[in-house]
CSV table of C-alpha atoms in Angstrom, one decimal:
chain,number,residue,atom,x,y,z
A,175,MET,CA,62.1,-85.6,26.8
A,176,ASN,CA,64.4,-85.0,23.9
A,177,SER,CA,62.5,-85.4,20.6
A,178,LYS,CA,65.5,-84.9,18.4
A,179,GLN,CA,66.4,-87.7,16.0
A,180,SER,CA,69.8,-88.3,14.4
A,181,LEU,CA,69.7,-89.2,10.7
A,182,ASP,CA,72.6,-90.6,8.6
A,183,THR,CA,72.5,-88.5,5.4
A,184,LYS,CA,73.3,-91.7,3.4
A,185,ILE,CA,69.6,-92.4,3.7
A,186,ILE,CA,68.9,-89.2,1.8
A,187,TYR,CA,71.4,-90.3,-0.8
A,188,ASN,CA,69.5,-93.6,-1.2
A,189,ILE,CA,66.0,-92.1,-1.5
A,190,VAL,CA,67.1,-89.4,-3.9
A,191,TYR,CA,69.0,-91.9,-6.2
A,192,ASN,CA,65.9,-94.1,-6.4
A,193,LEU,CA,63.5,-91.2,-6.9
A,194,ILE,CA,65.6,-89.9,-9.8
A,195,GLU,CA,65.5,-93.3,-11.5
A,196,LYS,CA,61.8,-93.6,-11.0
A,197,ALA,CA,61.0,-90.1,-12.1
A,198,ASN,CA,62.9,-90.6,-15.4
A,199,THR,CA,61.5,-94.0,-16.3
A,200,ASN,CA,58.0,-94.2,-14.9
A,201,LEU,CA,55.3,-91.8,-15.9
A,202,PRO,CA,53.1,-90.9,-12.9
A,203,SER,CA,49.9,-92.8,-13.0
A,204,TRP,CA,47.7,-89.7,-12.8
A,205,VAL,CA,49.5,-88.3,-15.8
A,206,TYR,CA,49.1,-91.6,-17.7
A,207,ASN,CA,45.4,-91.8,-16.9
A,208,LYS,CA,44.9,-88.1,-18.0
A,209,LEU,CA,46.7,-88.7,-21.3
A,210,SER,CA,44.7,-91.9,-21.9
A,211,ASN,CA,41.6,-89.8,-22.0
A,212,PHE,CA,43.1,-86.8,-23.8
A,213,ASN,CA,42.2,-86.2,-27.5
A,214,CYS,CA,45.6,-86.2,-29.2
A,215,ASN,CA,46.5,-87.5,-32.7
A,216,TYR,CA,49.6,-89.4,-31.5
A,217,LYS,CA,48.2,-90.5,-28.1
A,218,ASP,CA,49.0,-94.1,-29.0
A,219,LYS,CA,52.7,-93.3,-29.4
A,220,ILE,CA,52.8,-91.5,-26.0
A,221,LEU,CA,51.2,-94.4,-24.2
A,222,LYS,CA,53.5,-96.9,-26.0
A,223,ASN,CA,56.5,-94.8,-24.9
A,224,ALA,CA,55.3,-94.9,-21.3
A,225,TYR,CA,55.0,-98.7,-21.5
A,226,LEU,CA,58.5,-99.1,-23.1
A,227,ALA,CA,60.1,-96.8,-20.6
A,228,GLN,CA,58.6,-98.6,-17.6
A,229,SER,CA,59.2,-102.1,-18.9
A,230,LYS,CA,62.8,-101.5,-19.9
A,231,GLY,CA,63.7,-99.1,-17.1
A,232,ARG,CA,64.9,-96.5,-19.6
A,233,PRO,CA,64.1,-92.8,-19.8
A,234,LEU,CA,60.8,-91.5,-21.1
A,235,CYS,CA,62.7,-88.7,-22.9
A,236,GLN,CA,66.2,-88.5,-24.1
A,237,ASP,CA,66.4,-85.1,-22.3
A,238,THR,CA,66.8,-86.3,-18.8
A,239,GLY,CA,67.0,-82.7,-17.9
A,240,GLN,CA,68.0,-80.9,-14.8
A,241,VAL,CA,67.1,-82.5,-11.5
A,242,LEU,CA,64.8,-80.6,-9.1
A,243,VAL,CA,64.8,-81.7,-5.5
A,244,TYR,CA,62.2,-80.3,-3.1
A,245,LEU,CA,62.8,-81.2,0.6
A,246,GLU,CA,60.8,-80.6,3.7
A,247,ILE,CA,63.0,-81.4,6.6
A,248,GLY,CA,61.6,-81.7,10.1
A,249,GLN,CA,63.3,-79.4,12.6
A,250,ASP,CA,63.7,-82.3,15.0
A,251,ILE,CA,66.0,-84.1,12.5
A,252,ILE,CA,69.7,-83.8,13.2
A,253,PRO,CA,71.6,-84.8,10.0
A,254,GLU,CA,74.9,-86.7,10.5
A,255,GLY,CA,77.5,-87.4,7.9
A,256,ASP,CA,78.1,-85.5,4.7
A,257,CYS,CA,76.0,-82.4,4.2
A,258,VAL,CA,72.6,-82.8,2.7
A,259,GLU,CA,73.4,-80.9,-0.6
A,260,SER,CA,76.5,-82.9,-1.1
A,261,VAL,CA,74.8,-86.3,-0.8
A,262,ILE,CA,72.0,-85.1,-3.1
A,263,ASN,CA,74.5,-84.1,-5.8
A,264,LYS,CA,76.4,-87.3,-5.4
A,265,ALA,CA,73.1,-89.2,-5.8
A,266,ILE,CA,72.5,-87.3,-9.0
A,267,ALA,CA,76.0,-87.9,-10.4
A,268,ASP,CA,76.0,-91.6,-9.6
A,269,CYS,CA,72.4,-92.2,-10.9
A,270,TYR,CA,73.0,-90.5,-14.2
A,271,LYS,CA,76.2,-92.4,-14.7
A,272,GLU,CA,75.1,-95.8,-13.6
A,273,LYS,CA,71.6,-95.7,-15.3
A,274,PHE,CA,72.9,-94.3,-18.6
A,275,PHE,CA,70.9,-91.1,-18.4
A,276,ARG,CA,71.9,-88.1,-20.5
A,277,LYS,CA,74.0,-85.5,-18.8
A,278,SER,CA,72.9,-82.0,-19.9
A,279,THR,CA,74.4,-79.5,-17.5
A,280,VAL,CA,77.1,-77.2,-18.7
A,281,LYS,CA,79.7,-75.7,-16.4
A,282,ASN,CA,78.7,-72.0,-16.8
A,283,ALA,CA,75.7,-70.4,-18.6
A,284,LEU,CA,77.9,-67.8,-20.3
A,285,TYR,CA,81.6,-68.4,-20.0
A,286,ASP,CA,82.1,-72.2,-20.2
A,287,ARG,CA,79.4,-74.2,-21.9
A,288,ASN,CA,81.4,-77.4,-21.8
A,289,ASN,CA,79.3,-80.3,-20.4
A,290,LYS,CA,80.1,-81.1,-16.8
A,291,GLY,CA,79.5,-84.8,-17.5
A,292,ASP,CA,77.6,-85.6,-14.3
A,293,ASN,CA,74.4,-83.5,-14.5
A,294,THR,CA,75.1,-81.7,-11.3
A,295,PRO,CA,74.4,-79.5,-9.4
A,296,GLY,CA,70.7,-80.3,-8.9
A,297,LEU,CA,68.3,-77.4,-8.2
A,298,ILE,CA,67.7,-78.1,-4.5
A,299,HIS,CA,65.0,-76.3,-2.5
A,300,ILE,CA,64.9,-77.0,1.3
A,301,ASP,CA,62.2,-76.0,3.7
A,302,ILE,CA,62.5,-76.5,7.5
A,303,VAL,CA,59.2,-77.6,9.0
A,304,GLU,CA,57.9,-78.9,12.3
A,305,GLY,CA,58.3,-82.6,13.2
A,306,ALA,CA,60.8,-85.4,12.6
A,307,GLU,CA,60.0,-86.4,9.0
A,308,ILE,CA,61.6,-85.7,5.7
A,309,LEU,CA,59.5,-85.4,2.6
A,310,ILE,CA,61.2,-85.4,-0.8
A,311,THR,CA,60.0,-84.9,-4.3
A,312,VAL,CA,62.2,-85.2,-7.3
A,313,GLY,CA,61.2,-83.6,-10.6
A,314,ILE,CA,63.0,-83.8,-14.0
A,315,LYS,CA,62.8,-80.7,-16.2
A,316,GLY,CA,63.9,-80.8,-19.8
A,317,GLY,CA,65.2,-77.8,-21.9
A,318,GLY,CA,62.6,-77.7,-24.6
A,319,ALA,CA,59.6,-76.9,-22.4
A,320,GLU,CA,61.7,-74.9,-20.0
A,321,ASN,CA,62.7,-72.5,-22.8
A,322,MET,CA,59.0,-71.7,-23.2
A,323,THR,CA,58.8,-70.0,-19.7
A,324,GLN,CA,57.4,-66.5,-19.7
A,325,LEU,CA,57.3,-63.9,-16.9
A,326,LYS,CA,55.1,-60.8,-16.9
A,327,MET,CA,54.6,-58.0,-14.4
A,328,PHE,CA,50.9,-57.3,-14.3
A,329,ASN,CA,49.1,-54.3,-13.1
A,330,PRO,CA,48.1,-55.0,-9.4
A,331,THR,CA,44.5,-54.4,-10.4
A,332,ALA,CA,44.5,-57.2,-13.0
A,333,GLU,CA,41.7,-59.7,-12.8
A,334,PRO,CA,42.3,-63.5,-12.4
A,335,SER,CA,40.9,-64.0,-15.9
A,336,GLU,CA,43.8,-61.9,-17.3
A,337,ILE,CA,46.3,-64.2,-15.7
A,338,LEU,CA,44.6,-67.3,-17.3
A,339,ASP,CA,44.5,-65.5,-20.6
A,340,PHE,CA,48.3,-65.0,-20.3
A,341,ALA,CA,48.7,-68.7,-19.6
A,342,LYS,CA,46.6,-69.5,-22.7
A,343,LYS,CA,48.9,-67.2,-24.8
A,344,CYS,CA,52.0,-68.9,-23.4
A,345,ALA,CA,50.7,-72.4,-24.2
A,346,SER,CA,49.8,-71.3,-27.8
A,347,GLU,CA,53.2,-69.8,-28.4
A,348,ALA,CA,55.0,-72.8,-27.0
A,349,GLY,CA,53.2,-75.1,-29.4
A,350,GLU,CA,55.1,-78.2,-30.5
A,351,ASN,CA,58.4,-76.9,-28.9
A,352,ALA,CA,57.1,-78.0,-25.5
A,353,CYS,CA,56.0,-81.5,-26.7
A,354,PRO,CA,52.3,-81.3,-26.2
A,355,PRO,CA,49.9,-82.2,-24.6
A,356,MET,CA,51.3,-80.0,-21.9
A,357,CYS,CA,50.9,-79.3,-18.2
A,358,ILE,CA,50.9,-75.6,-17.3
A,359,GLY,CA,52.3,-74.2,-14.0
A,360,ILE,CA,51.3,-70.7,-13.0
A,361,GLY,CA,53.1,-68.8,-10.2
A,362,ALA,CA,51.8,-65.5,-8.9
A,363,GLY,CA,53.1,-63.2,-6.1
A,364,GLY,CA,56.2,-62.3,-4.3
A,365,CYS,CA,58.8,-60.7,-6.5
A,366,ALA,CA,59.8,-61.8,-10.0
A,367,GLU,CA,62.0,-64.6,-8.8
A,368,THR,CA,59.2,-65.9,-6.4
A,369,ALA,CA,56.7,-66.1,-9.3
A,370,ALA,CA,59.2,-68.1,-11.4
A,371,PHE,CA,59.9,-70.5,-8.5
A,372,LEU,CA,56.2,-70.9,-7.8
A,373,ALA,CA,55.4,-71.6,-11.5
A,374,LYS,CA,57.7,-74.5,-11.6
A,375,LYS,CA,56.7,-75.8,-8.2
A,376,ALA,CA,53.1,-75.6,-9.3
A,377,LEU,CA,53.6,-78.3,-11.8
A,378,PHE,CA,54.2,-80.8,-9.0
A,379,PHE,CA,52.3,-79.3,-6.0
A,380,GLY,CA,49.9,-76.7,-7.4
A,381,GLU,CA,46.1,-76.4,-7.1
A,382,THR,CA,44.3,-77.5,-10.3
A,383,VAL,CA,42.6,-74.8,-12.3
A,384,GLU,CA,39.7,-75.7,-14.6
A,385,ILE,CA,40.5,-74.0,-17.8
A,386,ASP,CA,40.1,-74.9,-21.5
A,387,ILE,CA,43.5,-74.5,-23.2
A,388,GLU,CA,44.3,-76.3,-26.4
A,389,ASN,CA,46.9,-79.1,-26.1
A,390,VAL,CA,47.0,-78.7,-22.3
A,391,PHE,CA,45.9,-81.6,-20.1
A,392,GLU,CA,46.4,-79.9,-16.7
A,393,THR,CA,46.8,-76.4,-15.4
A,394,ARG,CA,48.0,-75.8,-11.8
A,395,ILE,CA,48.7,-72.6,-9.8
A,396,LEU,CA,50.5,-71.5,-6.7
A,397,THR,CA,50.2,-68.0,-5.2
A,398,ALA,CA,52.1,-65.9,-2.6
A,399,PRO,CA,51.8,-62.5,-0.9
A,400,THR,CA,53.2,-59.6,-2.8
A,401,HIS,CA,53.8,-55.8,-2.7
A,402,ILE,CA,50.8,-53.6,-3.1
A,403,ALA,CA,52.2,-52.2,-6.4
A,404,CYS,CA,53.1,-55.6,-7.9
A,405,LEU,CA,51.5,-58.7,-9.5
A,406,PRO,CA,54.3,-60.8,-10.9
A,407,VAL,CA,53.1,-63.8,-12.9
A,408,CYS,CA,55.2,-66.6,-14.4
A,409,VAL,CA,54.1,-69.5,-16.6
A,410,ASN,CA,56.2,-72.6,-16.6
A,411,ILE,CA,55.4,-75.5,-19.0
A,412,SER,CA,56.0,-79.2,-18.8
A,413,CYS,CA,55.8,-81.6,-21.7
A,414,HIS,CA,53.4,-84.6,-21.6
A,415,SER,CA,56.1,-86.5,-19.6
A,416,LEU,CA,55.6,-84.6,-16.3
A,417,ARG,CA,58.3,-86.5,-14.6
A,418,SER,CA,58.3,-86.7,-10.8
A,419,ALA,CA,58.5,-89.1,-7.9
A,420,SER,CA,58.0,-88.7,-4.1
A,421,GLY,CA,58.9,-90.3,-0.9
A,422,LYS,CA,59.5,-89.7,2.8
A,423,ILE,CA,61.9,-90.7,5.6
A,424,ILE,CA,60.2,-91.6,9.0
A,425,ASN,CA,62.2,-93.0,11.9
A,426,GLY,CA,65.1,-93.6,9.6
A,427,GLU,CA,63.0,-95.7,7.2
A,428,ILE,CA,62.2,-94.9,3.5
A,429,GLN,CA,58.7,-94.9,2.3
A,430,TYR,CA,57.8,-94.3,-1.4
A,431,THR,CA,54.5,-92.5,-1.7
A,432,ASP,CA,53.6,-92.7,-5.4
A,433,GLU,CA,51.0,-95.1,-6.7
A,434,ILE,CA,52.5,-97.8,-8.9
A,435,GLN,CA,50.5,-98.7,-12.0
A,436,GLU,CA,51.6,-101.3,-14.6
A,437,TYR,CA,51.3,-100.0,-18.1
A,438,TYR,CA,50.4,-102.1,-21.1
A,439,ASP,CA,51.7,-102.3,-24.7
A,440,VAL,CA,49.8,-100.2,-27.2
A,441,GLU,CA,49.6,-100.7,-31.0
A,442,THR,CA,50.8,-97.7,-33.1
A,443,PRO,CA,49.6,-98.5,-36.7
A,444,SER,CA,50.6,-96.2,-39.5
A,445,ASN,CA,49.4,-95.9,-43.1
A,446,ALA,CA,52.3,-93.6,-44.0
A,447,ARG,CA,54.5,-94.8,-46.9
A,448,GLU,CA,58.2,-95.6,-46.5
A,449,VAL,CA,60.7,-93.3,-48.1
A,450,ARG,CA,64.5,-94.0,-48.2
A,451,THR,CA,67.1,-91.4,-47.5
A,452,ASP,CA,69.0,-92.3,-50.7
A,453,ASP,CA,66.0,-91.8,-52.9
A,454,ILE,CA,66.6,-88.1,-53.7
A,455,SER,CA,63.8,-88.0,-56.2
A,456,ALA,CA,61.2,-89.3,-53.8
A,457,LEU,CA,62.4,-86.9,-51.1
A,458,MET,CA,62.2,-83.9,-53.5
A,459,ASN,CA,58.7,-84.8,-54.5
A,460,LEU,CA,57.2,-85.1,-51.0
A,461,LYS,CA,54.1,-83.0,-50.4
A,462,ASN,CA,53.8,-80.4,-47.7
A,463,GLY,CA,52.3,-82.0,-44.6
A,464,GLU,CA,52.8,-85.6,-45.9
A,465,GLU,CA,53.5,-88.2,-43.3
A,466,ILE,CA,56.2,-90.7,-44.1
A,467,LEU,CA,58.3,-93.5,-42.5
A,468,LEU,CA,62.0,-92.7,-43.2
A,469,SER,CA,64.6,-95.4,-43.6
A,470,GLY,CA,68.3,-95.2,-44.4
A,471,LYS,CA,71.2,-93.2,-43.1
A,472,ILE,CA,71.0,-89.8,-41.3
A,473,ILE,CA,73.4,-87.9,-39.1
A,474,THR,CA,72.8,-86.2,-35.7
A,475,ALA,CA,73.9,-82.7,-34.9
A,476,ARG,CA,72.5,-80.0,-32.6
A,477,ASP,CA,73.5,-76.7,-31.1
A,478,ALA,CA,77.2,-77.1,-30.2
A,479,ALA,CA,77.9,-79.1,-33.4
A,480,HIS,CA,76.1,-76.6,-35.6
A,481,LYS,CA,78.1,-73.8,-34.1
A,482,ARG,CA,81.4,-75.6,-34.7
A,483,LEU,CA,80.5,-76.6,-38.3
A,484,ALA,CA,79.4,-73.0,-39.1
A,485,GLU,CA,82.7,-71.6,-37.7
A,486,MET,CA,84.7,-74.1,-39.8
A,487,ILE,CA,82.8,-73.1,-42.9
A,488,ASP,CA,83.3,-69.4,-42.2
A,489,ARG,CA,87.1,-70.1,-41.8
A,490,LYS,CA,87.1,-72.2,-45.0
A,491,GLN,CA,88.4,-75.1,-43.1
A,492,VAL,CA,88.0,-78.7,-44.3
A,493,LEU,CA,85.0,-80.3,-42.6
A,494,PRO,CA,85.3,-83.6,-40.8
A,495,LEU,CA,82.4,-85.0,-42.9
A,496,SER,CA,80.7,-84.3,-46.2
A,497,LEU,CA,77.3,-82.5,-45.9
A,498,GLU,CA,76.3,-83.4,-49.5
A,499,ASN,CA,72.8,-84.9,-49.5
A,500,LYS,CA,72.9,-85.4,-45.7
A,501,ILE,CA,69.8,-85.4,-43.5
A,502,ILE,CA,70.5,-83.8,-40.1
A,503,PHE,CA,68.6,-85.0,-37.1
A,504,TYR,CA,68.6,-82.4,-34.3
A,505,ALA,CA,69.1,-84.9,-31.5
A,506,GLY,CA,71.2,-85.6,-28.5
A,507,PRO,CA,70.6,-89.2,-27.3
A,508,CYS,CA,71.0,-90.8,-24.0
A,509,PRO,CA,74.1,-93.0,-23.6
A,510,ALA,CA,73.5,-96.6,-24.7
A,511,SER,CA,73.0,-99.1,-21.9
A,512,ASN,CA,74.2,-102.7,-22.1
A,513,GLY,CA,72.9,-104.3,-25.3
A,514,GLU,CA,71.6,-101.1,-26.8
A,515,ILE,CA,72.6,-99.6,-30.1
A,516,ILE,CA,71.7,-96.1,-28.9
A,517,GLY,CA,69.9,-94.8,-25.8
A,518,PRO,CA,66.5,-93.2,-26.0
A,519,VAL,CA,66.5,-90.5,-28.6
A,520,GLY,CA,64.2,-87.8,-29.9
A,521,PRO,CA,64.2,-84.4,-31.6
A,522,THR,CA,65.2,-81.1,-30.0
A,523,THR,CA,63.7,-77.7,-30.8
A,524,SER,CA,64.4,-76.9,-34.4
A,525,LYS,CA,64.3,-73.1,-34.3
A,526,ARG,CA,67.4,-73.0,-32.1
A,527,MET,CA,69.3,-74.2,-35.3
A,528,ASP,CA,67.6,-71.7,-37.6
A,529,LYS,CA,70.6,-69.2,-37.6
A,530,PHE,CA,72.8,-72.1,-38.9
A,531,ALA,CA,70.3,-73.9,-41.2
A,532,PRO,CA,70.6,-71.7,-44.4
A,533,LEU,CA,74.4,-72.1,-44.3
A,534,LEU,CA,74.3,-75.8,-43.9
A,535,TYR,CA,71.6,-76.2,-46.6
A,536,GLU,CA,73.8,-74.2,-48.9
A,537,ASN,CA,76.7,-76.6,-48.2
A,538,GLY,CA,74.8,-79.7,-49.2
A,539,VAL,CA,72.3,-80.7,-46.5
A,540,ILE,CA,69.2,-82.0,-48.2
A,541,ALA,CA,66.8,-82.1,-45.2
A,542,THR,CA,66.6,-81.6,-41.4
A,543,ILE,CA,64.6,-83.3,-38.7
A,544,GLY,CA,63.5,-81.7,-35.4
A,545,LYS,CA,60.5,-80.6,-33.4
A,546,GLY,CA,58.3,-77.5,-33.7
A,547,ASP,CA,57.9,-74.7,-36.2
A,548,ARG,CA,60.7,-72.7,-37.6
A,549,THR,CA,61.5,-69.0,-38.1
A,550,ILE,CA,63.2,-69.5,-41.5
A,551,LYS,CA,60.9,-69.4,-44.6
A,552,GLY,CA,61.3,-69.1,-48.3
A,553,LEU,CA,64.3,-71.5,-48.6
A,554,ASN,CA,62.4,-74.2,-50.6
A,555,LYS,CA,64.2,-76.7,-48.4
A,556,LEU,CA,62.9,-79.9,-46.8
A,557,TYR,CA,62.2,-80.1,-43.1
A,558,PHE,CA,60.8,-83.1,-41.2
A,559,LYS,CA,58.8,-82.7,-38.0
A,560,ALA,CA,59.3,-85.6,-35.5
A,561,ILE,CA,57.1,-86.2,-32.4
A,562,GLY,CA,58.8,-85.0,-29.2
A,563,GLY,CA,58.8,-86.9,-26.0
A,564,ILE,CA,58.6,-90.4,-27.3
A,565,ALA,CA,62.3,-91.3,-27.0
A,566,CYS,CA,61.8,-95.0,-26.4
A,567,VAL,CA,59.5,-95.4,-29.4
A,568,LEU,CA,62.1,-93.6,-31.7
A,569,GLN,CA,65.0,-95.5,-30.2
A,570,ALA,CA,63.4,-98.7,-31.6
A,571,CYS,CA,63.8,-97.2,-35.1
A,572,ILE,CA,67.6,-96.9,-34.8
A,573,LYS,CA,69.3,-100.0,-36.2
A,574,ASP,CA,72.9,-99.0,-36.3
A,575,LEU,CA,75.2,-96.2,-35.1
A,576,THR,CA,78.6,-95.0,-36.2
A,577,PRO,CA,80.5,-92.0,-34.5
A,578,VAL,CA,81.4,-89.4,-37.0
A,579,CYS,CA,83.1,-86.4,-35.3
A,580,PHE,CA,83.1,-84.0,-32.4
A,581,GLU,CA,83.1,-86.8,-29.8
A,582,ASP,CA,84.3,-84.3,-27.2
A,583,LEU,CA,80.8,-82.8,-27.3
A,584,GLY,CA,79.3,-85.8,-25.5
A,585,THR,CA,75.6,-86.1,-26.3
A,586,GLU,CA,76.0,-83.4,-28.9
A,587,ALA,CA,78.6,-85.3,-31.0
A,588,VAL,CA,77.8,-86.0,-34.6
A,589,LEU,CA,76.7,-89.6,-35.2
A,590,GLU,CA,75.6,-91.5,-38.3
A,591,LEU,CA,72.4,-93.4,-37.7
A,592,THR,CA,70.7,-96.1,-39.7
A,593,VAL,CA,67.0,-95.7,-39.2
A,594,GLU,CA,64.1,-97.9,-40.1
A,595,LYS,CA,60.6,-96.4,-40.5
A,596,LEU,CA,61.2,-93.3,-38.5
A,597,PRO,CA,57.8,-91.5,-38.3
A,598,LEU,CA,58.0,-88.0,-39.7
A,599,LYS,CA,55.9,-85.2,-41.3
A,600,ALA,CA,57.4,-83.5,-44.4
A,601,LEU,CA,57.3,-79.7,-44.6
A,602,TRP,CA,58.9,-77.2,-47.0
A,603,LEU,CA,60.6,-74.2,-45.6
């Protein structure tokens, strides 16, 4: 008896497309429940964001990241049609275009950092297993938390407690750059690349480790065999939006395996006072650590736009906009869907702009907005911290948008935004 089963790879396209949409817009119920019981100062905004994303079908975070696809394909399956990787990448490209998700993949890490415009290729991992089923998990990994990854080659006689201490250190150093509360993935074993692979996979499939780490709601680990002289360990971090969705294909039929939970609206009261962007005196008299609601006009600019502006200033070229008294929001929003002023939007990691910030402050910028701490000090310049990972909540604060310049940079173009009661914390650098 022949147990082999033919499978049209169009079915893989369909399930991957749907899992990408679900992972980006619906916080897994176990994550939502964990966060509901987690002690966090802005928990109400995180839960509100989950409600808005689910109810509107829009991304939890503006950084709709790189797409991870984990497949277990039964060896009795015979794929027919376009190759599996091709249909997966087509599903990614089509979903990101049709659902107005942000495309964040550049053509080459070193030599051509122009945005590809379709968010491909996905990071695809395929295992061949027994049987005639296909199991698929899609994960979405943003850049802010990914940049906090750390790899360490331990002495092979190291104790497990040393590994957990390393994870604590990584979480502490990540801080607000990884949009806490965080989930920690630990990978140990194999060679260096194995540990890195396991650390990320642990976020979705790992065994839970009971460990008390500040601002971490879950720690998971995966291990593998290794050389007698080696103990490679990697820590990979996810923000509070640990985005994933799973399903399987059995006898040519798609089954979605995640629990569906309906989220509810959450009030997010604030006693902070409103400050306008054109009230220079009020801005200059803000206290360090003061929470405010900012209203008025700001501009967006992040990595690529900063580099271009700095190069133009160095060459003494005329800038396409005046920087005088401007407030720069380090942000790259999702494309606007039908009826939206802007797509979900939120802050990116501020310290990546630190090498440009003094120059832009010198040329008239009055304040900047981003997430996390900064490496620049002693400037006596204003910096606003925004909460990361609540893109739908912050989207509601944007009342108007006008393109300004560098539209070829896509999501990194400079935009003028009219904001209303944008929640921020004032700090002096």
